[in-house]
Amino acid sequence: MNELTADVLVAGGGPAGAWAAVKAAEAGASVVLADKGYLGTSGATASAGTGVWYVEPEPAARETAMASREGLGGHLADREWMARVLDQTYANMNELAEVSKYPFPVDGDGRQIRRGLQGPEYMRRMRVRVRRAGVRVLDHSPVTELLADGSGAVAGAAGYHVREDRPFSVRAGAVVLATGGCAFLSKALGCDVNTGDGALFAAEAGAELSGMEFSNAYAIAPAFTSVTKTAFYSFATFYRSDGSVLEGAGSRRGRSVIARTLLSEPVLCRIDRATPEEQRAMRLAQANFFLPFDRQGIDPFTDLFPVTLLAEGTVRGTGGIRIAGADCSTTVPGLFAAGDAATRELICGGFTGGGSHNAAWAMSSGTWAGRGAARYAAGLGGRAAARPVRALGEAGVRPSGPAAGGHAEHVAAVQAEVLPYDKNLLRTGDRLAAALASLDGTWRELRGTLREDGAGVVRARSAAAMAAHARWMYNAALARTETRGMHKRLDLPEQDPAQRRRLVTGGLDEVWTRPEAGALAVAS
Amino acid sequence: MIEVVSADRCVQCDVCIKVCPTDVFDRGPDGLPAIARQGDCQTCFMCEAHCPTDALYVAPFSGPAPAGSPHTDEAALAGAFGEYRRIVGWGRGRTPGSRADRNHIFTERLRTAPRNP
Ligand SMILES: Cc1cc2nc3c(=O)[nH]c(=O)nc-3n(C[C@H](O)[C@H](O)[C@H](O)COP(=O)(O)OP(=O)(O)OC[C@H]3O[C@@H](n4cnc5c(N)ncnc54)[C@H](O)[C@@H]3O)c2cc1C
Ligand code: SF4
Ligand code: SF4
């Protein structure tokens, strides 16, 4: 066992975790960052190209930016949080230019255009910055459970060094969960590390989740490939195999038409509405978008190619750990959440779709969580490492009955309920209830038996996290008896003004959902 | 999925073993990275971008390429090695691809375009 101590432990090394680590260190904390993969390549941002919600601090522009998405998000966002994120994102993007020398493109007047970031370049530079800040980085070292002191305050975490094949623990004053969303191992670009681990850890510590019904993101990709880039498909036309146009299909609202059609027949696509200039721009935006085409000899602008929809769950959904304070604290002392692991409803309500808010949230919430955690740890004085602790992990590490392996079967059982379009995307009360019943069965079984030795603990815990995530999603989706944001109930297609409030979800063996009390008051 | 490690090009620097987010490679007895857990590959192309000698080829499919596929044949793929790293703009004397980024055009379009019904 490798035993470490730090003021702040950051779990996850995507943009949210990287910013959290930098800002905690700049605030004077000693920081350990542990990532399941590798800080710099791991997570949803590292392999993609992201638009960023970067708006000049001019009142009119800010007002337009905030107003533009309120309706889409079902009016669940909060103006104060939006304004804070716009300010913080503006500052962080400028830091990227000045401190990290991120090579932004320049416009005709030589001014940098700071509205997008290419994942590989961004995260490579964040790794450099994190290390320069003196953070101790543990790669290939997934966290597997939290540690708490006698009062229930979070006091560190345990994990596993996968490449060294040995466990580790970090005793810390505070922990930031920045483990990303949950895409259920769908093989969507960059997302297989995102199995919702942080939400499970948080729930075991007693934290709550919010917006879990906004968890049915699906992205368009060429069939049999991983490469998603939703934005480019707004230039596409979709066809049936006989060459007729698939009416109503599109990358935004029309995604459910694509899903419904894919249930019974292939859907073909051609990106035939992009001008030559736009085509060139696409090549320069997300560099790997064209690899699947070029490597198969397909010209996506002139040839028809089959498409699929890949589940991105809460990666491009908005549900996650509920935030209780401006410093991204949770309801559990010593526990902070950032990025996709946290709910993004505060700035985009029930819809994120075409990007840019997610990246802005990741860097802003990471900044606040890092500073908040450093402050909390400092407040403990020297006591942090002396506290007696207990490990909080249950499902997948401490089964209630005799242990058995079998994570793969549990993962398959969860995937069978969350990946199919006719269960998660095209939602009805009946189908959600049936899927939830099956998931509850999977949970009971794995709660009773699942444990795997050595590095197997990582896969077992990921399986448990996905099962928990799926149950929170469908419990919340059943509780929201209307259509709002990305949560579309085919059986309840109208928005119900009485349900304009967020839903809080929690629990492990017994899952519950209730309306959030009074929180929208600050928004009006 | 990752399909080819070119023994001719590889300089055994272990970078791919280190950077792969899903821990697909092990160092083989010959010092070359071995594709030890192909099923865990998430087809993210990050190893290709980071390999300093353009020795890796990630086929564009999320499942393994069938036996005999041209996507497993190093000779047939010669032109594809290093392609992604070149576009990302990494390696001596290259300009980062992000300088030419036009992603903001699409963010803008998504913001303003009328939505499909
Ligand atoms: C293809 C694609 C395109 C996108 N485009 C845009 C866009 O244009 N604009 C936009 O705003 N957003 C976009 N997004 C969303 C954006 O990428 C995410 O919101 C962002 O990556 C969130 O950052 P994060 O740090 O919270 O999570 P991630 O980047 O997913 O990082 C999570 C990290 O946590 C680690 N981790 C997971 N479990 C554990 C564990 N148990 N212990 C330790 N570490 C763990 C992972 O290895 C990973 O490094 C896109 C997403 C995808 C998939
Ligand atoms: S990164 Fe390239 S050169 Fe280095 S070990 Fe891997 S394949 Fe070989
Ligand atoms: S494509 Fe990604 S997941 Fe696959 S081997 Fe390369 S770095 Fe690893």
XYZ file of C-alpha atoms and ligand atoms in Angstrom:
710
model
C 0.000 0.000 0.000
C 1.301 3.393 -1.054
C 0.165 5.871 1.620
C 0.189 9.563 0.775
C -1.041 12.728 2.439
C -2.084 16.044 0.942
C -4.197 19.058 1.754
C -6.313 18.465 -1.321
C -6.880 15.325 -3.356
C -8.320 15.800 -6.834
C -9.892 12.703 -8.393
C -9.881 13.051 -12.172
C -7.542 14.786 -14.597
C -9.806 16.146 -17.309
C -10.123 19.918 -17.577
C -12.163 20.207 -14.368
C -9.628 18.250 -12.308
C -6.640 19.966 -13.893
C -7.993 23.450 -13.115
C -8.978 22.350 -9.617
C -5.452 21.091 -8.951
C -3.802 24.259 -10.305
C -6.065 26.583 -8.325
C -5.787 24.592 -5.100
C -1.999 24.644 -5.418
C -1.962 28.368 -6.196
C -4.010 28.867 -3.020
C -1.180 27.279 -1.067
C -2.424 23.697 -0.691
C -0.337 20.596 -1.226
C -2.181 18.697 -3.934
C -2.332 15.143 -5.264
C -4.198 14.523 -8.531
C -5.099 10.903 -9.276
C -6.434 9.959 -12.706
C -7.889 6.688 -13.924
C -6.023 7.185 -17.208
C -3.407 9.836 -17.920
C -3.636 13.542 -17.191
C -3.377 15.054 -20.678
C -5.058 12.376 -22.795
C -7.865 11.095 -20.630
C -11.490 12.203 -20.527
C -14.036 13.623 -22.907
C -12.158 16.819 -23.777
C -8.697 15.422 -24.463
C -9.537 13.718 -27.752
C -12.201 16.165 -28.966
C -12.401 19.748 -30.108
C -14.509 21.934 -27.883
C -16.272 25.196 -28.416
C -16.081 27.333 -25.279
C -18.729 29.704 -23.862
C -16.401 32.678 -24.090
C -18.200 35.997 -24.270
C -16.600 39.410 -24.057
C -17.594 41.248 -20.874
C -20.027 43.558 -22.641
C -23.443 43.696 -20.976
C -25.413 43.271 -24.207
C -23.354 40.309 -25.408
C -23.549 38.673 -21.989
C -27.296 39.191 -21.843
C -27.786 37.579 -25.259
C -25.534 34.680 -24.297
C -27.483 33.989 -21.134
C -30.915 34.418 -22.678
C -30.185 32.250 -25.727
C -30.272 28.929 -23.956
C -32.744 29.434 -21.145
C -35.716 28.111 -23.086
C -33.842 25.086 -24.443
C -32.784 24.190 -20.926
C -36.364 24.325 -19.690
C -35.784 27.421 -17.532
C -33.939 25.517 -14.832
C -30.689 27.465 -15.026
C -29.696 30.264 -12.716
C -28.645 33.695 -13.987
C -26.244 34.309 -11.128
C -24.350 31.101 -11.869
C -24.343 31.828 -15.600
C -22.831 35.251 -14.982
C -20.183 33.789 -12.684
C -19.274 31.117 -15.247
C -18.998 33.692 -18.032
C -16.645 35.771 -15.865
C -14.538 32.837 -14.746
C -14.326 31.287 -18.205
C -13.206 34.614 -19.636
C -10.446 34.790 -17.031
C -9.329 31.180 -17.502
C -9.230 31.396 -21.296
C -7.091 34.485 -20.971
C -4.811 32.585 -18.594
C -4.551 29.818 -21.146
C -3.306 32.371 -23.639
C -0.950 34.149 -21.284
C 0.311 31.488 -18.880
C 0.056 28.351 -21.011
C 0.676 30.135 -24.339
C -2.124 28.127 -25.897
C -1.785 28.676 -29.642
C -5.163 30.229 -30.405
C -6.054 31.060 -33.995
C -5.939 34.747 -34.919
C -8.415 36.820 -36.910
C -7.703 39.201 -39.780
C -6.618 41.928 -37.370
C -4.159 39.667 -35.574
C -6.401 39.274 -32.519
C -6.649 35.848 -30.935
C -9.973 34.052 -31.254
C -10.489 32.456 -27.860
C -13.764 30.631 -28.396
C -12.533 27.104 -28.891
C -9.917 24.658 -27.638
C -8.503 21.578 -29.288
C -8.462 18.813 -26.739
C -5.017 17.282 -27.333
C -3.270 20.675 -27.276
C -5.330 22.046 -24.355
C -4.853 19.055 -22.105
C -1.171 18.632 -22.933
C -0.640 22.205 -21.777
C -2.788 21.702 -18.683
C -0.576 18.775 -17.695
C 2.475 21.020 -17.909
C 0.756 23.700 -15.830
C -0.431 21.243 -13.174
C 3.067 19.869 -12.767
C 4.655 23.311 -12.673
C 2.231 24.182 -9.876
C 3.873 21.450 -7.819
C 0.978 19.012 -7.914
C 1.836 15.365 -7.449
C 0.241 13.547 -10.406
C -0.698 9.881 -10.188
C -1.505 8.516 -13.646
C -3.243 5.183 -14.196
C -4.359 5.458 -10.603
C -8.154 5.392 -10.364
C -9.739 6.337 -7.080
C -11.987 3.509 -5.920
C -13.598 4.881 -2.761
C -13.663 7.812 -0.361
C -12.466 7.877 3.240
C -14.393 9.729 5.941
C -13.655 10.784 9.505
C -15.849 10.021 12.510
C -18.162 12.966 11.794
C -18.752 11.874 8.204
C -16.526 14.564 6.690
C -14.575 13.326 3.686
C -10.918 12.848 4.615
C -9.259 11.289 1.583
C -9.627 8.398 -0.813
C -8.293 4.989 -1.672
C -7.398 3.784 -5.141
C -5.303 1.425 -7.183
C -2.069 2.002 -9.138
C -3.063 -0.124 -12.122
C 0.332 -0.283 -13.804
C 2.180 -1.019 -10.591
C -0.527 -3.414 -9.444
C -0.786 -2.102 -5.896
C -3.308 -0.095 -3.878
C -2.808 3.456 -2.632
C -4.495 5.816 -0.232
C -4.386 9.569 0.130
C -5.270 11.176 3.457
C -6.474 14.648 2.587
C -8.133 17.656 4.143
C -10.595 17.854 1.272
C -11.426 15.965 -1.915
C -12.543 17.301 -5.304
C -14.462 14.826 -7.442
C -13.784 15.632 -11.113
C -14.263 12.171 -12.571
C -16.459 13.223 -15.513
C -19.921 12.013 -16.455
C -21.072 8.516 -17.311
C -21.252 7.199 -20.885
C -21.681 3.529 -19.955
C -18.652 2.246 -21.896
C -20.422 3.041 -25.167
C -17.074 3.646 -26.910
C -18.068 7.214 -27.740
C -14.912 9.244 -28.396
C -12.792 9.566 -25.264
C -15.599 8.529 -22.920
C -14.782 4.994 -21.773
C -12.968 6.318 -18.720
C -16.202 8.032 -17.713
C -18.227 5.459 -15.817
C -19.768 7.776 -13.229
C -17.407 6.706 -10.456
C -17.467 10.073 -8.693
C -21.251 10.086 -8.354
C -21.128 6.677 -6.677
C -18.401 7.835 -4.274
C -20.377 10.969 -3.483
C -23.593 9.066 -2.835
C -21.784 6.665 -0.536
C -20.604 9.675 1.450
C -24.181 10.954 1.656
C -24.184 13.577 -1.106
C -27.136 14.210 -3.398
C -27.484 14.298 -7.172
C -29.461 16.709 -9.284
C -30.854 16.664 -12.813
C -30.329 12.955 -13.312
C -33.262 12.845 -15.752
C -31.125 14.922 -18.138
C -28.962 11.971 -18.995
C -30.015 10.847 -22.441
C -27.381 12.459 -24.631
C -26.686 10.581 -27.860
C -24.168 11.727 -30.443
C -24.091 11.010 -34.158
C -21.110 9.019 -35.416
C -20.314 7.133 -38.616
C -21.489 3.547 -38.001
C -18.906 1.271 -36.364
C -16.681 4.192 -35.367
C -16.140 6.232 -32.204
C -15.884 9.713 -33.641
C -18.665 12.041 -32.618
C -18.857 15.703 -33.537
C -22.434 16.723 -33.309
C -21.973 20.243 -34.634
C -20.894 19.117 -38.092
C -24.052 17.099 -38.637
C -26.090 20.266 -38.723
C -24.708 20.509 -42.268
C -25.915 17.005 -43.151
C -28.912 15.440 -44.840
C -30.093 12.029 -43.687
C -31.418 9.334 -45.995
C -33.062 5.922 -45.955
C -31.231 3.097 -47.686
C -33.378 3.550 -50.816
C -31.909 7.052 -51.166
C -35.061 8.939 -50.119
C -34.611 11.793 -47.658
C -35.422 10.956 -44.034
C -37.842 13.773 -43.282
C -37.390 15.572 -39.986
C -34.031 13.996 -39.231
C -31.337 16.357 -38.027
C -28.542 16.732 -35.593
C -30.559 18.720 -33.076
C -34.311 18.235 -32.645
C -34.356 15.560 -35.344
C -32.129 13.144 -33.489
C -35.135 11.184 -32.247
C -36.231 10.659 -35.870
C -32.820 9.134 -36.550
C -33.117 6.991 -33.426
C -36.593 5.746 -34.294
C -35.497 4.859 -37.806
C -32.319 3.117 -36.624
C -34.458 0.756 -34.558
C -35.619 -0.920 -37.764
C -33.336 0.121 -40.631
C -30.028 1.816 -41.406
C -29.793 5.582 -41.694
C -27.424 7.074 -44.235
C -25.925 10.503 -44.161
C -24.097 12.974 -46.351
C -22.686 16.288 -45.169
C -23.991 18.004 -48.261
C -25.036 21.385 -46.938
C -21.592 22.747 -46.138
C -20.017 25.313 -48.435
C -16.461 24.620 -49.605
C -15.255 27.149 -47.040
C -17.150 25.384 -44.271
C -15.754 22.055 -45.429
C -12.231 23.398 -45.077
C -13.082 24.824 -41.670
C -14.308 21.414 -40.492
C -10.979 19.861 -41.344
C -9.323 22.412 -39.117
C -11.738 22.207 -36.172
C -11.703 18.690 -34.750
C -8.709 17.058 -36.291
C -9.829 13.466 -35.830
C -13.291 13.976 -37.317
C -12.051 12.994 -40.762
C -9.910 10.023 -39.741
C -12.799 7.506 -39.974
C -13.680 8.840 -43.399
C -10.202 9.216 -44.822
C -9.170 5.810 -43.523
C -12.185 4.149 -45.126
C -11.904 6.089 -48.379
C -15.210 7.901 -47.843
C -15.761 11.528 -48.872
C -18.408 12.610 -46.340
C -19.353 15.640 -48.460
C -20.267 13.594 -51.536
C -20.654 9.951 -50.439
C -23.467 8.429 -48.415
C -22.314 6.698 -45.244
C -24.250 4.865 -42.507
C -24.517 6.545 -39.117
C -25.228 5.444 -35.581
C -26.036 7.191 -32.307
C -23.623 6.641 -29.428
C -24.790 7.069 -25.847
C -23.063 9.843 -23.948
C -25.311 9.643 -20.875
C -24.380 12.427 -18.509
C -21.216 13.439 -20.420
C -23.293 15.636 -22.664
C -26.326 15.436 -20.382
C -26.481 17.794 -17.432
C -27.148 15.628 -14.356
C -24.574 15.061 -11.643
C -23.568 15.619 -8.046
C -25.632 18.400 -6.473
C -23.730 21.590 -5.730
C -24.560 23.199 -2.389
C -22.349 26.302 -2.349
C -20.673 28.876 -4.569
C -17.345 27.102 -4.006
C -18.769 23.899 -5.556
C -19.023 22.249 -2.187
C -21.534 19.436 -1.832
C -23.796 18.754 1.129
C -20.980 16.617 2.620
C -18.215 18.496 4.502
C -14.834 18.216 2.805
C -16.323 17.062 -0.512
C -16.338 19.236 -3.636
C -17.463 18.442 -7.191
C -16.542 19.913 -10.566
C -17.035 19.430 -14.296
C -19.291 16.726 -15.677
C -19.269 14.905 -12.325
C -21.317 17.819 -10.971
C -24.700 18.938 -12.220
C -24.582 21.541 -14.997
C -28.207 22.546 -14.559
C -27.026 25.720 -12.809
C -25.865 27.150 -16.129
C -27.780 25.236 -18.785
C -30.776 23.649 -17.141
C -31.835 20.407 -18.805
C -29.972 20.684 -22.104
C -26.419 21.175 -23.301
C -26.460 19.712 -26.809
C -24.254 21.833 -29.029
C -21.515 22.299 -26.528
C -19.530 25.238 -25.210
C -21.301 25.408 -21.827
C -19.720 22.143 -20.724
C -16.174 23.295 -21.313
C -16.908 26.612 -19.607
C -18.433 24.818 -16.639
C -15.493 22.406 -16.381
C -12.893 25.183 -16.098
C -15.020 27.451 -13.898
C -16.292 24.827 -11.476
C -12.813 23.279 -11.349
C -11.361 26.651 -10.366
C -13.929 27.189 -7.614
C -13.774 23.637 -6.287
C -9.961 23.746 -6.145
C -9.950 27.020 -4.237
C -12.832 25.916 -2.015
C -11.106 22.659 -1.147
C -7.850 24.456 -0.362
C -9.690 26.850 1.924
C -11.550 24.041 3.657
C -8.338 22.065 4.182
C -6.546 25.121 5.547
C -9.399 25.560 8.009
C -8.659 22.140 9.487
C -5.244 23.360 10.580
C -2.871 20.479 11.115
C -5.611 18.048 12.109
C -6.435 16.626 8.688
C -4.003 13.717 8.537
C -4.437 12.790 12.193
C -8.138 12.016 11.899
C -9.103 8.354 12.211
C -10.815 7.354 8.949
C -13.000 4.623 7.583
C -13.493 3.564 3.957
C -16.939 4.238 2.522
C -17.067 1.882 -0.485
C -19.864 -0.667 -0.617
C -21.095 -2.128 -3.923
C -18.267 -3.728 -5.896
C -15.770 -3.645 -3.027
C -17.547 -4.775 0.162
C -20.442 -6.971 -0.912
C -23.112 -7.769 1.644
C -22.739 -11.512 1.020
C -20.101 -13.993 -0.197
C -17.941 -12.387 -2.885
C -17.947 -13.389 -6.531
C -16.586 -11.734 -9.665
C -18.621 -11.125 -12.769
C -18.360 -7.382 -13.412
C -18.692 -7.958 -17.160
C -22.142 -9.527 -16.870
C -23.311 -6.680 -14.665
C -21.983 -4.126 -17.149
C -23.798 -5.901 -19.980
C -27.006 -5.951 -17.947
C -26.777 -2.214 -17.305
C -25.911 -1.444 -20.926
C -28.954 -3.436 -22.074
C -31.153 -0.956 -20.212
C -29.414 2.337 -20.939
C -27.909 2.152 -24.426
C -31.039 1.239 -26.495
C -32.699 4.290 -28.054
C -36.197 2.992 -27.322
C -35.485 2.943 -23.588
C -33.358 5.976 -22.818
C -33.861 8.433 -25.681
C -37.478 7.702 -26.659
C -38.776 7.619 -23.090
C -42.178 6.439 -21.877
C -43.302 5.748 -18.319
C -43.867 2.039 -19.007
C -40.489 1.447 -20.576
C -38.673 3.441 -17.935
C -40.392 1.492 -15.156
C -39.557 -1.859 -16.731
C -35.934 -0.846 -17.285
C -35.649 0.439 -13.737
C -37.024 -2.819 -12.334
C -34.391 -4.743 -14.235
C -31.647 -2.376 -13.068
C -32.799 -2.693 -9.468
C -32.359 -6.462 -9.866
C -28.846 -5.983 -11.234
C -28.032 -3.689 -8.319
C -29.287 -6.156 -5.705
C -27.223 -8.893 -7.251
C -23.984 -6.958 -7.511
C -24.503 -5.360 -4.103
C -24.711 -8.844 -2.693
C -21.772 -10.480 -4.456
C -19.522 -8.291 -6.583
C -15.878 -7.967 -5.633
C -12.752 -8.539 -7.696
C -9.179 -8.788 -6.512
C -6.204 -6.577 -7.310
C -6.798 -4.182 -10.193
C -10.164 -5.908 -10.657
C -11.507 -3.573 -7.988
C -11.473 -0.809 -10.601
C -13.721 -2.661 -13.041
C -15.990 -3.869 -10.256
C -16.431 -0.352 -8.928
C -17.054 1.019 -12.432
C -19.763 -1.616 -12.917
C -21.370 -0.622 -9.615
C -21.127 3.065 -10.518
C -22.848 2.507 -13.857
C -25.630 0.498 -12.226
C -26.177 3.239 -9.643
C -26.083 5.951 -12.308
C -28.663 4.184 -14.461
C -31.031 3.779 -11.522
C -30.752 7.448 -10.553
C -31.396 8.422 -14.183
C -34.559 6.398 -14.549
C -35.860 7.154 -11.075
C -35.606 10.862 -11.876
C -36.973 10.354 -15.401
C -40.068 8.688 -13.951
C -40.485 11.480 -11.415
C -40.427 14.185 -14.082
C -43.866 13.559 -15.550
C -43.504 16.026 -18.424
C -41.143 16.906 -21.258
C -38.439 19.456 -20.446
C -34.938 20.109 -21.788
C -33.420 16.939 -23.234
C -35.766 14.763 -21.150
C -38.519 13.920 -23.630
C -41.391 11.741 -22.501
C -43.290 10.424 -25.515
C -46.236 9.722 -23.226
C -46.099 13.221 -21.691
C -44.981 15.481 -24.535
C -45.938 18.830 -22.977
C -43.963 20.995 -20.596
C -45.844 21.372 -17.307
C -45.349 24.834 -15.765
C -45.849 23.349 -12.296
C -42.715 21.236 -12.756
C -40.342 24.112 -13.339
C -38.010 23.046 -10.575
C -34.978 20.861 -10.284
C -35.186 17.301 -9.068
C -32.833 15.987 -6.422
C -32.046 12.259 -6.422
C -30.073 10.037 -4.103
C -29.829 6.746 -2.308
C -28.116 3.467 -3.106
C -30.153 0.443 -2.067
C -33.268 2.620 -1.960
C -33.259 5.311 -4.615
C -35.395 8.414 -4.188
C -36.197 11.635 -6.057
C -37.769 14.811 -4.688
C -38.204 18.380 -5.910
C -35.477 20.775 -4.839
C -36.798 23.196 -2.264
C -36.750 26.907 -2.939
C -33.534 27.033 -4.922
C -34.939 28.674 -8.046
C -35.858 31.773 -6.102
C -32.413 33.276 -6.699
C -32.892 32.853 -10.432
C -35.820 35.183 -10.942
C -9.124 0.252 -32.452
C -5.368 0.162 -32.238
C -4.223 -2.391 -34.826
C -0.571 -1.909 -35.727
C 2.675 -1.218 -33.878
C 5.426 -0.842 -36.445
C 8.549 -2.581 -35.196
C 10.585 -0.760 -37.841
C 9.526 2.702 -36.732
C 9.214 2.184 -32.961
C 12.100 3.447 -30.803
C 10.765 1.793 -27.617
C 10.225 5.032 -25.746
C 7.156 3.705 -23.847
C 5.217 6.917 -24.468
C 2.187 5.091 -25.832
C 2.138 2.771 -22.812
C 2.121 5.820 -20.565
C -0.426 7.993 -22.337
C -3.099 5.475 -23.327
C -6.075 6.449 -21.137
C -7.479 2.926 -21.042
C -4.173 1.137 -20.499
C -4.191 -0.966 -23.645
C -0.428 -1.567 -23.987
C 2.156 -3.541 -22.081
C 5.870 -3.531 -22.744
C 6.568 -6.786 -24.570
C 9.618 -9.002 -23.944
C 11.227 -7.543 -27.095
C 10.843 -4.004 -25.696
C 8.111 -3.117 -28.159
C 4.701 -2.085 -26.886
C 2.324 -5.023 -27.128
C -1.405 -4.526 -27.706
C -2.325 -6.412 -24.554
C -5.947 -5.365 -24.044
C -7.321 -4.355 -27.438
C -10.890 -4.729 -26.176
C -10.333 -1.766 -23.851
C -9.244 0.521 -26.701
C -11.667 3.422 -27.037
C -10.397 4.492 -30.483
C -9.404 7.947 -29.269
C -6.225 8.215 -31.417
C -4.268 9.762 -28.538
C -1.420 7.231 -28.796
C -0.978 8.079 -32.469
C -0.806 11.781 -31.690
C 1.834 11.250 -29.002
C 4.082 8.678 -30.707
C 7.260 10.551 -31.691
C 8.108 8.254 -34.598
C 4.713 7.672 -36.212
C 4.841 3.979 -35.339
C 1.180 3.392 -34.467
C -1.967 2.931 -36.512
C -5.424 3.142 -34.985
C -8.070 1.735 -37.333
C -11.211 3.865 -37.345
C -13.510 1.080 -36.090
C -14.686 0.609 -32.529
C -14.356 -3.162 -32.889
C -11.324 -5.218 -33.959
C -10.568 -5.281 -37.692
C -11.263 -8.711 -39.196
C -8.306 -10.946 -40.019
C -6.811 -10.042 -43.376
C -8.238 -6.511 -43.281
C -6.052 -3.880 -44.925
C -6.321 -2.026 -41.596
C -3.942 -4.537 -40.054
C -1.433 -4.562 -42.903
C 1.497 -2.269 -42.197
C 2.649 -2.166 -45.793
C -0.786 -1.226 -47.128
C -1.124 1.509 -44.512
C 2.207 3.223 -44.999
C 0.664 6.598 -45.922
C -1.584 6.651 -42.864
C 1.128 6.413 -40.195
C 1.672 9.771 -38.548
C -1.259 11.400 -40.337
C -3.065 12.434 -37.170
C 0.061 13.738 -35.455
C 0.751 15.862 -38.502
C -2.751 17.379 -38.365
C -2.500 18.022 -34.615
C 0.735 19.768 -35.519
C 3.044 18.016 -33.093
C 6.654 17.225 -33.870
C 9.708 19.283 -34.677
C 9.190 22.220 -37.000
C 5.418 21.941 -37.119
C 2.800 24.558 -36.265
C 0.153 23.486 -33.752
C -3.066 22.659 -35.588
C -4.966 24.772 -33.083
C -3.580 27.914 -34.769
C -5.757 27.099 -37.764
C -8.766 26.050 -35.658
C -12.111 27.137 -37.067
C -14.297 25.486 -34.410
C -15.804 28.856 -33.446
C -17.534 28.996 -36.823
C -19.604 25.964 -35.886
C -20.321 27.119 -32.357
C -21.585 30.347 -33.895
C -23.662 28.514 -36.461
C -25.244 26.312 -33.817
C -26.121 29.376 -31.819
C -27.795 31.200 -34.676
C -29.043 28.509 -37.078
C -32.762 27.761 -37.141
C -33.250 24.412 -35.553
C -34.437 21.406 -37.465
C -38.062 20.592 -36.755
C -16.841 14.276 -28.633
C -17.162 15.328 -27.622
C -17.218 16.653 -28.026
C -17.505 17.649 -27.088
N -17.561 18.934 -27.533
C -17.812 19.920 -26.642
C -17.857 21.272 -27.081
O -17.703 21.592 -28.263
N -18.070 22.219 -26.127
C -18.238 21.905 -24.806
O -18.421 22.798 -23.988
N -18.209 20.637 -24.378
C -18.022 19.635 -25.262
N -17.997 18.337 -24.823
C -18.147 18.057 -23.385
C -16.826 18.262 -22.650
O -15.843 17.495 -23.275
C -16.947 17.841 -21.181
O -17.962 18.591 -20.593
C -15.637 18.034 -20.414
O -14.675 17.152 -20.887
C -15.834 17.803 -18.925
O -14.612 17.851 -18.255
P -14.338 16.967 -16.951
O -12.971 17.291 -16.533
O -15.456 17.143 -16.022
O -14.476 15.457 -17.451
P -13.535 14.602 -18.423
O -12.852 15.465 -19.420
O -14.373 13.513 -18.972
O -12.424 14.012 -17.466
C -12.736 13.114 -16.449
C -11.445 12.521 -15.941
O -11.695 11.756 -14.778
C -10.955 10.564 -14.832
N -11.612 9.562 -13.977
C -12.758 8.883 -14.185
N -13.012 8.053 -13.154
C -11.990 8.211 -12.280
C -11.666 7.620 -11.028
N -12.450 6.687 -10.489
N -10.535 8.009 -10.403
C -9.710 8.947 -10.956
N -9.971 9.527 -12.151
C -11.096 9.166 -12.790
C -10.911 10.214 -16.290
O -9.815 9.375 -16.582
C -10.785 11.584 -16.942
O -9.449 11.959 -17.099
C -17.738 17.311 -25.734
C -17.692 15.974 -25.334
C -17.425 14.984 -26.260
C -17.412 13.553 -25.815
S 5.207 5.824 -28.570
Fe 5.804 5.068 -30.582
S 8.025 4.901 -30.479
Fe 7.324 5.098 -28.351
S 7.073 2.951 -27.676
Fe 5.084 3.608 -28.478
S 5.092 2.946 -30.634
Fe 7.209 2.903 -29.905
S -6.591 4.728 -29.549
Fe -6.737 5.566 -27.474
S -7.510 3.862 -26.259
Fe -6.785 2.979 -28.175
S -4.681 2.356 -27.764
Fe -4.576 4.425 -28.600
S -4.579 5.777 -26.817
Fe -5.268 3.755 -26.135
